[in-house]
GROMACS .gro file of C-alpha atoms in nm:
model
  413
    1MET     CA    1  10.328   3.861  -7.704
    2SER     CA    2  10.322   3.622  -8.000
    3PRO     CA    3  10.031   3.375  -8.001
    4PHE     CA    4  10.288   3.110  -8.092
    5ASP     CA    5  10.556   3.015  -7.842
    6ARG     CA    6  10.805   2.733  -7.869
    7ASP     CA    7  10.754   2.478  -7.597
    8SER     CA    8  11.072   2.340  -7.448
    9VAL     CA    9  10.888   2.035  -7.316
   10GLU     CA   10  10.708   1.918  -7.630
   11ARG     CA   11  10.952   1.762  -7.874
   12GLY     CA   12  10.992   2.001  -8.167
   13GLY     CA   13  10.649   2.148  -8.100
   14MET     CA   14  10.506   2.479  -7.995
   15GLN     CA   15  10.259   2.607  -7.744
   16VAL     CA   16   9.952   2.780  -7.886
   17SER     CA   17   9.715   2.976  -7.665
   18GLY     CA   18   9.363   2.846  -7.608
   19LEU     CA   19   9.221   3.161  -7.765
   20VAL     CA   20   9.410   3.098  -8.092
   21TRP     CA   21   9.293   2.736  -8.097
   22THR     CA   22   8.931   2.843  -8.037
   23LEU     CA   23   8.936   3.111  -8.306
   24THR     CA   24   9.097   2.870  -8.553
   25VAL     CA   25   8.844   2.590  -8.495
   26VAL     CA   26   8.550   2.832  -8.507
   27GLY     CA   27   8.683   2.982  -8.829
   28ILE     CA   28   8.721   2.642  -8.996
   29LEU     CA   29   8.376   2.528  -8.884
   30GLY     CA   30   8.236   2.858  -9.009
   31LEU     CA   31   8.384   2.796  -9.355
   32VAL     CA   32   8.228   2.447  -9.365
   33VAL     CA   33   7.884   2.581  -9.261
   34PHE     CA   34   7.912   2.863  -9.516
   35ASP     CA   35   8.001   2.613  -9.787
   36PHE     CA   36   7.695   2.402  -9.708
   37TYR     CA   37   7.433   2.677  -9.680
   38PHE     CA   38   7.547   2.887  -9.975
   39HIS     CA   39   7.667   2.619 -10.220
   40VAL     CA   40   7.570   2.263 -10.135
   41ARG     CA   41   7.222   2.281  -9.980
   42ARG     CA   42   7.067   2.357 -10.320
   43ALA     CA   43   7.159   2.078 -10.558
   44HIS     CA   44   7.325   2.218 -10.872
   45ILE     CA   45   7.619   2.159 -11.101
   46PRO     CA   46   7.898   2.413 -11.036
   47SER     CA   47   8.017   2.596 -11.343
   48LEU     CA   48   8.386   2.605 -11.424
   49ARG     CA   49   8.390   2.974 -11.330
   50GLU     CA   50   8.227   2.907 -10.991
   51ALA     CA   51   8.463   2.619 -10.913
   52GLY     CA   52   8.767   2.819 -11.017
   53ALA     CA   53   8.671   3.129 -10.820
   54TRP     CA   54   8.602   2.945 -10.497
   55SER     CA   55   8.909   2.724 -10.534
   56ALA     CA   56   9.115   3.043 -10.559
   57VAL     CA   57   8.942   3.182 -10.249
   58TYR     CA   58   9.027   2.876 -10.037
   59VAL     CA   59   9.385   2.861 -10.163
   60GLY     CA   60   9.415   3.232 -10.088
   61LEU     CA   61   9.286   3.180  -9.732
   62ALA     CA   62   9.540   2.903  -9.675
   63ILE     CA   63   9.824   3.124  -9.801
   64VAL     CA   64   9.710   3.423  -9.593
   65PHE     CA   65   9.697   3.200  -9.286
   66GLY     CA   66  10.047   3.076  -9.363
   67ILE     CA   67  10.173   3.433  -9.390
   68GLY     CA   68  10.021   3.497  -9.046
   69VAL     CA   69  10.209   3.195  -8.907
   70LEU     CA   70  10.526   3.327  -9.072
   71ILE     CA   71  10.482   3.672  -8.914
   72PHE     CA   72  10.382   3.564  -8.563
   73GLY     CA   73  10.560   3.230  -8.538
   74GLY     CA   74  10.881   3.293  -8.730
   75ARG     CA   75  11.044   3.161  -9.045
   76ASP     CA   76  11.082   2.801  -8.929
   77MET     CA   77  10.718   2.762  -8.831
   78GLY     CA   78  10.605   2.932  -9.151
   79ALA     CA   79  10.816   2.691  -9.357
   80GLU     CA   80  10.679   2.393  -9.163
   81TYR     CA   81  10.320   2.504  -9.225
   82PHE     CA   82  10.368   2.560  -9.598
   83ALA     CA   83  10.558   2.231  -9.640
   84GLY     CA   84  10.277   2.047  -9.462
   85TRP     CA   85  10.000   2.227  -9.651
   86VAL     CA   86  10.157   2.169  -9.995
   87THR     CA   87  10.212   1.800  -9.918
   88GLU     CA   88   9.859   1.748  -9.787
   89LYS     CA   89   9.713   1.939 -10.083
   90ALA     CA   90   9.901   1.715 -10.326
   91LEU     CA   91   9.780   1.405 -10.143
   92SER     CA   92   9.424   1.539 -10.145
   93VAL     CA   93   9.440   1.574 -10.525
   94ASP     CA   94   9.539   1.206 -10.538
   95ASN     CA   95   9.234   1.134 -10.320
   96LEU     CA   96   9.015   1.298 -10.584
   97PHE     CA   97   9.098   1.015 -10.825
   98VAL     CA   98   8.939   0.767 -10.584
   99PHE     CA   99   8.641   0.997 -10.522
  100LEU     CA  100   8.592   1.009 -10.899
  101VAL     CA  101   8.588   0.627 -10.914
  102LEU     CA  102   8.342   0.604 -10.625
  103LEU     CA  103   8.103   0.868 -10.761
  104ASN     CA  104   8.101   0.706 -11.104
  105SER     CA  105   8.070   0.353 -10.964
  106PHE     CA  106   7.767   0.450 -10.757
  107LYS     CA  107   7.632   0.656 -11.050
  108VAL     CA  108   7.578   0.965 -10.836
  109PRO     CA  109   7.396   1.235 -11.037
  110ARG     CA  110   7.624   1.528 -11.111
  111ALA     CA  111   7.409   1.781 -10.925
  112ASP     CA  112   7.418   1.570 -10.606
  113GLN     CA  113   7.793   1.504 -10.604
  114GLN     CA  114   7.863   1.822 -10.408
  115LYS     CA  115   7.678   1.697 -10.102
  116VAL     CA  116   7.868   1.367 -10.109
  117LEU     CA  117   8.202   1.547 -10.140
  118LEU     CA  118   8.123   1.788  -9.856
  119PHE     CA  119   8.031   1.496  -9.634
  120GLY     CA  120   8.363   1.335  -9.722
  121ILE     CA  121   8.549   1.653  -9.631
  122VAL     CA  122   8.370   1.690  -9.295
  123PHE     CA  123   8.421   1.323  -9.209
  124SER     CA  124   8.786   1.351  -9.309
  125LEU     CA  125   8.834   1.657  -9.085
  126ILE     CA  126   8.688   1.468  -8.789
  127ALA     CA  127   8.878   1.145  -8.854
  128ARG     CA  128   9.210   1.315  -8.920
  129THR     CA  129   9.178   1.535  -8.612
  130GLY     CA  130   9.150   1.216  -8.407
  131PHE     CA  131   9.454   1.068  -8.582
  132ILE     CA  132   9.648   1.391  -8.531
  133PHE     CA  133   9.602   1.393  -8.153
  134LEU     CA  134   9.669   1.020  -8.135
  135GLY     CA  135   9.987   1.063  -8.339
  136ALA     CA  136  10.100   1.355  -8.122
  137ALA     CA  137  10.043   1.152  -7.804
  138LEU     CA  138  10.245   0.862  -7.944
  139ILE     CA  139  10.529   1.089  -8.058
  140ASN     CA  140  10.551   1.259  -7.718
  141SER     CA  141  10.558   0.924  -7.539
  142PHE     CA  142  10.760   0.702  -7.772
  143ALA     CA  143  11.047   0.820  -7.992
  144TRP     CA  144  11.036   0.490  -8.182
  145VAL     CA  145  10.707   0.600  -8.343
  146PHE     CA  146  10.917   0.797  -8.593
  147TYR     CA  147  11.058   0.464  -8.717
  148LEU     CA  148  10.701   0.333  -8.760
  149PHE     CA  149  10.581   0.647  -8.943
  150GLY     CA  150  10.886   0.639  -9.170
  151LEU     CA  151  10.826   0.272  -9.253
  152ILE     CA  152  10.457   0.339  -9.332
  153LEU     CA  153  10.554   0.614  -9.576
  154LEU     CA  154  10.819   0.402  -9.748
  155ILE     CA  155  10.570   0.115  -9.793
  156THR     CA  156  10.307   0.358  -9.925
  157ALA     CA  157  10.560   0.504 -10.170
  158GLY     CA  158  10.638   0.152 -10.295
  159ASN     CA  159  10.268   0.077 -10.343
  160LEU     CA  160  10.224   0.399 -10.542
  161LEU     CA  161  10.513   0.302 -10.770
  162LYS     CA  162  10.356  -0.039 -10.827
  163GLY     CA  163  10.030   0.133 -10.912
  164ASN     CA  164   9.824  -0.100 -10.696
  165GLU     CA  165   9.522   0.028 -10.511
  166SER     CA  166   9.413  -0.139 -10.196
  167GLU     CA  167   9.080  -0.310 -10.172
  168GLY     CA  168   8.957  -0.044  -9.934
  169ARG     CA  169   8.999   0.224 -10.200
  170SER     CA  170   8.773   0.047 -10.446
  171ALA     CA  171   8.404   0.113 -10.490
  172ASP     CA  172   8.317  -0.225 -10.336
  173ASN     CA  173   8.518  -0.227 -10.015
  174VAL     CA  174   8.441  -0.433  -9.707
  175ILE     CA  175   8.236  -0.154  -9.545
  176ILE     CA  176   8.000  -0.140  -9.842
  177ARG     CA  177   7.964  -0.519  -9.860
  178LEU     CA  178   7.870  -0.531  -9.491
  179ALA     CA  179   7.620  -0.247  -9.535
  180ARG     CA  180   7.455  -0.420  -9.832
  181ARG     CA  181   7.440  -0.750  -9.646
  182PHE     CA  182   7.297  -0.639  -9.312
  183LEU     CA  183   7.099  -0.326  -9.408
  184ARG     CA  184   6.806  -0.279  -9.643
  185THR     CA  185   6.925  -0.079  -9.942
  186SER     CA  186   6.766   0.039 -10.264
  187ASP     CA  187   6.922   0.047 -10.609
  188ASP     CA  188   6.771   0.382 -10.707
  189TYR     CA  189   6.828   0.739 -10.588
  190ASP     CA  190   6.551   0.952 -10.442
  191GLY     CA  191   6.698   1.297 -10.508
  192ASP     CA  192   6.965   1.357 -10.245
  193LYS     CA  193   6.775   1.176  -9.969
  194LEU     CA  194   6.962   0.927  -9.752
  195PHE     CA  195   6.651   0.715  -9.684
  196THR     CA  196   6.346   0.633  -9.893
  197VAL     CA  197   6.038   0.414  -9.876
  198GLN     CA  198   6.030   0.111 -10.107
  199ASP     CA  199   5.747  -0.143 -10.102
  200GLY     CA  200   5.626   0.012  -9.777
  201LYS     CA  201   5.964  -0.030  -9.606
  202ARG     CA  202   6.217   0.235  -9.510
  203VAL     CA  203   6.548   0.159  -9.688
  204LEU     CA  204   6.888   0.319  -9.742
  205THR     CA  205   6.953   0.491 -10.074
  206PRO     CA  206   7.280   0.462 -10.270
  207MET     CA  207   7.348   0.821 -10.157
  208LEU     CA  208   7.411   0.699  -9.802
  209LEU     CA  209   7.618   0.406  -9.927
  210VAL     CA  210   7.851   0.624 -10.130
  211MET     CA  211   7.897   0.850  -9.826
  212VAL     CA  212   7.992   0.541  -9.624
  213ALA     CA  213   8.235   0.440  -9.898
  214ILE     CA  214   8.400   0.781  -9.905
  215GLY     CA  215   8.417   0.788  -9.526
  216GLY     CA  216   8.589   0.450  -9.525
  217THR     CA  217   8.847   0.557  -9.783
  218ASP     CA  218   8.910   0.879  -9.589
  219ILE     CA  219   9.024   0.674  -9.291
  220LEU     CA  220   9.271   0.486  -9.513
  221PHE     CA  221   9.398   0.813  -9.662
  222ALA     CA  222   9.464   0.945  -9.312
  223LEU     CA  223   9.698   0.652  -9.247
  224ASP     CA  224   9.918   0.790  -9.528
  225SER     CA  225   9.881   1.164  -9.485
  226ILE     CA  226   9.912   1.205  -9.107
  227PRO     CA  227  10.254   1.031  -9.082
  228ALA     CA  228  10.365   1.239  -9.383
  229ILE     CA  229  10.285   1.574  -9.224
  230PHE     CA  230  10.430   1.469  -8.886
  231GLY     CA  231  10.751   1.413  -9.080
  232LEU     CA  232  10.752   1.785  -9.161
  233THR     CA  233  10.638   1.931  -8.830
  234GLN     CA  234  10.559   1.792  -8.486
  235SER     CA  235  10.345   2.093  -8.391
  236VAL     CA  236   9.988   1.969  -8.341
  237TYR     CA  237   9.852   2.313  -8.429
  238LEU     CA  238  10.041   2.330  -8.759
  239VAL     CA  239   9.951   1.971  -8.846
  240PHE     CA  240   9.583   2.042  -8.778
  241THR     CA  241   9.566   2.371  -8.967
  242ALA     CA  242   9.769   2.250  -9.267
  243THR     CA  243   9.544   1.943  -9.291
  244ALA     CA  244   9.224   2.147  -9.252
  245PHE     CA  245   9.320   2.406  -9.514
  246SER     CA  246   9.423   2.130  -9.756
  247LEU     CA  247   9.073   1.980  -9.728
  248LEU     CA  248   8.879   2.306  -9.745
  249GLY     CA  249   8.804   2.383 -10.105
  250LEU     CA  250   8.854   2.020 -10.208
  251ARG     CA  251   8.494   2.006 -10.329
  252GLN     CA  252   8.545   2.300 -10.563
  253LEU     CA  253   8.880   2.160 -10.675
  254TYR     CA  254   8.708   1.836 -10.776
  255PHE     CA  255   8.485   2.016 -11.025
  256LEU     CA  256   8.769   2.242 -11.140
  257LEU     CA  257   9.008   1.953 -11.210
  258ASP     CA  258   8.741   1.711 -11.332
  259GLY     CA  259   8.874   1.711 -11.687
  260LEU     CA  260   9.236   1.733 -11.577
  261LEU     CA  261   9.254   1.454 -11.320
  262ASP     CA  262   9.307   1.182 -11.581
  263ARG     CA  263   9.584   1.392 -11.736
  264LEU     CA  264   9.807   1.380 -11.427
  265ILE     CA  265   9.947   1.039 -11.519
  266TYR     CA  266  10.275   1.091 -11.332
  267LEU     CA  267  10.122   1.228 -11.011
  268SER     CA  268  10.152   0.893 -10.833
  269TYR     CA  269  10.527   0.884 -10.910
  270GLY     CA  270  10.571   1.236 -10.775
  271LEU     CA  271  10.378   1.151 -10.458
  272ALA     CA  272  10.582   0.832 -10.418
  273ALA     CA  273  10.904   1.039 -10.434
  274ILE     CA  274  10.768   1.288 -10.178
  275LEU     CA  275  10.647   1.020  -9.935
  276ALA     CA  276  10.973   0.827  -9.966
  277PHE     CA  277  11.168   1.149  -9.903
  278ILE     CA  278  10.963   1.227  -9.590
  279GLY     CA  279  10.994   0.863  -9.481
  280VAL     CA  280  11.374   0.887  -9.497
  281LYS     CA  281  11.356   1.220  -9.314
  282LEU     CA  282  11.152   1.058  -9.035
  283ILE     CA  283  11.391   0.765  -9.000
  284LEU     CA  284  11.691   1.000  -8.983
  285HIS     CA  285  11.510   1.197  -8.713
  286ALA     CA  286  11.431   0.871  -8.531
  287LEU     CA  287  11.800   0.777  -8.537
  288HIS     CA  288  11.889   1.117  -8.396
  289GLU     CA  289  11.631   1.079  -8.116
  290ASN     CA  290  11.692   0.705  -8.079
  291ASN     CA  291  11.619   0.531  -7.750
  292VAL     CA  292  11.540   0.184  -7.888
  293PRO     CA  293  11.763  -0.060  -7.692
  294PHE     CA  294  11.862  -0.284  -7.984
  295ILE     CA  295  11.969   0.011  -8.203
  296ASN     CA  296  12.309   0.148  -8.102
  297GLY     CA  297  12.248   0.036  -7.745
  298GLY     CA  298  11.963   0.283  -7.703
  299GLU     CA  299  12.189   0.581  -7.766
  300HIS     CA  300  12.118   0.848  -8.026
  301ILE     CA  301  12.307   0.837  -8.355
  302ASP     CA  302  12.465   1.147  -8.506
  303VAL     CA  303  12.313   1.165  -8.853
  304VAL     CA  304  12.245   1.449  -9.092
  305GLU     CA  305  11.886   1.570  -9.054
  306ILE     CA  306  11.697   1.725  -9.343
  307SER     CA  307  11.587   2.083  -9.277
  308THR     CA  308  11.232   2.206  -9.334
  309GLY     CA  309  11.356   2.448  -9.601
  310VAL     CA  310  11.513   2.165  -9.801
  311SER     CA  311  11.195   1.959  -9.757
  312LEU     CA  312  10.974   2.242  -9.884
  313GLY     CA  313  11.199   2.299 -10.187
  314PHE     CA  314  11.206   1.928 -10.270
  315ILE     CA  315  10.828   1.889 -10.241
  316ILE     CA  316  10.749   2.191 -10.460
  317GLY     CA  317  11.016   2.094 -10.714
  318VAL     CA  318  10.886   1.737 -10.749
  319LEU     CA  319  10.526   1.855 -10.789
  320ILE     CA  320  10.621   2.109 -11.057
  321ILE     CA  321  10.819   1.849 -11.254
  322THR     CA  322  10.538   1.594 -11.216
  323VAL     CA  323  10.264   1.829 -11.336
  324ILE     CA  324  10.467   1.964 -11.631
  325ALA     CA  325  10.570   1.615 -11.742
  326SER     CA  326  10.208   1.497 -11.720
  327LEU     CA  327  10.070   1.793 -11.917
  328LEU     CA  328  10.333   1.760 -12.193
  329SER     CA  329  10.297   1.384 -12.227
  330PRO     CA  330  10.120   1.264 -12.548
  331LYS     CA  331  10.023   0.950 -12.357
  332GLY     CA  332   9.863   1.167 -12.088
  333ARG     CA  333   9.669   1.362 -12.350
  334ALA     CA  334   9.537   1.040 -12.505
  335GLN     CA  335   9.447   0.898 -12.164
  336THR     CA  336   9.265   1.220 -12.072
  337HIS     CA  337   9.043   1.214 -12.381
  338VAL     CA  338   8.967   0.841 -12.350
  339ALA     CA  339   8.876   0.868 -11.981
  340ALA     CA  340   8.661   1.176 -12.045
  341ALA     CA  341   8.480   1.009 -12.336
  342ARG     CA  342   8.413   0.698 -12.124
  343ARG     CA  343   8.286   0.910 -11.834
  344HIS     CA  344   8.058   1.125 -12.053
  345ALA     CA  345   7.914   0.817 -12.227
  346THR     CA  346   7.846   0.649 -11.892
  347GLU     CA  347   7.680   0.961 -11.752
  348PHE     CA  348   7.468   1.000 -12.062
  349LEU     CA  349   7.351   0.637 -12.060
  350ASP     CA  350   7.321   0.541 -11.694
  351ILE     CA  351   7.333   0.839 -11.459
  352GLU     CA  352   7.170   1.162 -11.571
  353THR     CA  353   6.797   1.194 -11.645
  354ASP     CA  354   6.760   1.571 -11.701
  355PRO     CA  355   6.717   1.610 -12.082
  356ARG     CA  356   6.896   1.945 -12.090
  357TYR     CA  357   7.200   1.815 -11.906
  358CYS     CA  358   7.195   1.492 -12.109
  359ASP     CA  359   7.227   1.701 -12.424
  360GLU     CA  360   7.518   1.892 -12.272
  361ILE     CA  361   7.691   1.565 -12.178
  362TYR     CA  362   7.637   1.423 -12.527
  363HIS     CA  363   7.802   1.724 -12.690
  364LYS     CA  364   8.093   1.696 -12.447
  365LEU     CA  365   8.123   1.335 -12.564
  366LEU     CA  366   8.131   1.451 -12.926
  367ASP     CA  367   8.405   1.702 -12.840
  368GLU     CA  368   8.618   1.431 -12.679
  369GLU     CA  369   8.569   1.199 -12.976
  370ALA     CA  370   8.683   1.480 -13.206
  371ARG     CA  371   8.997   1.525 -12.995
  372ILE     CA  372   9.063   1.150 -13.005
  373LYS     CA  373   9.050   1.161 -13.385
  374ARG     CA  374   9.325   1.426 -13.381
  375LEU     CA  375   9.561   1.206 -13.177
  376PRO     CA  376   9.861   1.036 -13.345
  377GLU     CA  377   9.767   0.715 -13.525
  378LYS     CA  378   9.945   0.484 -13.277
  379TYR     CA  379   9.721   0.607 -12.994
  380ARG     CA  380   9.405   0.592 -13.208
  381ALA     CA  381   9.492   0.234 -13.305
  382ARG     CA  382   9.519   0.133 -12.939
  383ILE     CA  383   9.189   0.302 -12.860
  384ARG     CA  384   9.011   0.119 -13.143
  385GLN     CA  385   9.127  -0.210 -12.986
  386GLU     CA  386   8.941  -0.132 -12.661
  387ASP     CA  387   8.620  -0.322 -12.739
  388GLU     CA  388   8.445  -0.220 -12.415
  389LEU     CA  389   8.504   0.149 -12.484
  390MET     CA  390   8.403   0.129 -12.851
  391ASN     CA  391   8.081  -0.059 -12.765
  392LEU     CA  392   8.003   0.202 -12.499
  393LEU     CA  393   8.047   0.488 -12.746
  394ARG     CA  394   7.836   0.316 -13.013
  395ARG     CA  395   7.560   0.255 -12.758
  396ALA     CA  396   7.566   0.623 -12.655
  397HIS     CA  397   7.520   0.733 -13.017
  398ARG     CA  398   7.241   0.481 -13.072
  399VAL     CA  399   7.054   0.584 -12.758
  400HIS     CA  400   7.091   0.952 -12.849
  401ASP     CA  401   6.942   0.888 -13.194
  402GLU     CA  402   6.653   0.697 -13.035
  403ARG     CA  403   6.583   0.980 -12.790
  404VAL     CA  404   6.588   1.239 -13.067
  405ALA     CA  405   6.348   1.030 -13.274
  406ALA     CA  406   6.118   0.991 -12.973
  407GLY     CA  407   6.136   1.364 -12.896
  408THR     CA  408   6.272   1.305 -12.544
  409CYS     CA  409   6.606   1.474 -12.599
  410PHE     CA  410   6.685   1.840 -12.661
  411VAL     CA  411   6.873   1.903 -12.985
  412ARG     CA  412   7.109   2.195 -13.019
  413VAL     CA  413   7.065   2.418 -13.318
   0.00000   0.00000   0.00000
C-alpha cells in the first residue's frame, strides 16, 4: 500500500501515515543535528569547495525525496512537491539578502556566521511549522482564506516591485530596539558566546541580538512563503517537507552565493511575478470553492483553474530568465563588484581581527577594485561619485599601510 493516500475529506489534501510523518521529522531533525555537530560547532570559515559540496548534497536530498513522492504518491503530488520546493528555495535565496544585511550590520565575525545562520534555519523551521498547521486549519474550516492568501501574495508582489523593504526586515527592527532598551547588552563579541560578563554584570552579546533579529525576520518571511506554497498544494505533508528541504542547506548556500547575491539584481522582479501568479491562482481557486455570501450569492463560480504542471513550468521559466538576465547585465556586474568591495573594506576595518584572515580580505578587496577599473567608463564615473564608498576604500588602504608598518599585518609574497 502506498504511504500516500488521497483523502476525500481534506480539501485537495492527502492522508499520510503516522509512520511516514515520524520518519520524515526524525530525518529532518537528524540532518540539523548532523549539520551542527560536524560543521557549525567548531567556528570556521567554510571554503568555497565545502559550501558547494554540501549545497549539492542538500539539493540532491531534496530531489531524491521528490522522486520518492513522485513514485509513491503519483505525478500530481510529485509536481506539487517540486513546485513548492522550487518556489520556497527561490524565496529563501531572497531571504539571504536580508541575512547578509543583518550579519554585516551587527558586524558578526565571518567564522561565527554559521552558528547564527543555523539558528535562523532552526527557528524558521519551528515558526513555519506552526504557520503551516495554522494555515491548514484555516483552509479546512474557511474557504474564504484562499482570498486572503491571494491578496497577501499580490500585495507582497507589489512591494517587491517597488523595492521597499519593511521596517521589520532592517537591522534595527522593533524587536532589537526593545531588546536594547530593556535588556543589558554589550557592544563587543566574546567569541560565539550569547552572554558575557562586563563590569561584573552578566550581559547579552551582539551574537544573541543578531539571532533575535534573524528570528524576527523569519516570522515575517513566513507570512509571504506559507501562503505561496499553499497556493501550489494544500497537502500539509508536502507543504512541510518542501519548506523544510528548502531551508536545509541554506547555511551552505549563503557562503556559496556570497559573491553572487549582489549580482541577482532582477531576482525581486522574478519573485514578484511568481508571487503574483500564485496569488491569482489562489483567487481563482477561491472563486471555484466560493461560499462567501456577498460573492455570487455564496455559490461557486466556474472559472479556469491553473494546473500544478503549468505552475511548475511558469515558476522554473521565470527563475531561469531572471537569473540569466541578472548574470548578463552590465549593471549587475558593476553592482556586484561595488557591493563586494564595500563588504570587504568593512570587514577589514571593523569586523575581523585575525591577521591572516584580514590579509585575505584585503587582497579580495584589491581584486574587486581591479575588476571595477575594468568596467565601462560610465559605471566607473558613477562609482567615483559615491563619496562614502571612496572614503571607505581610502581608509582601508591607509589602515593596511599602517598595519604593515607596525608589523601587525601579514604581507603576501
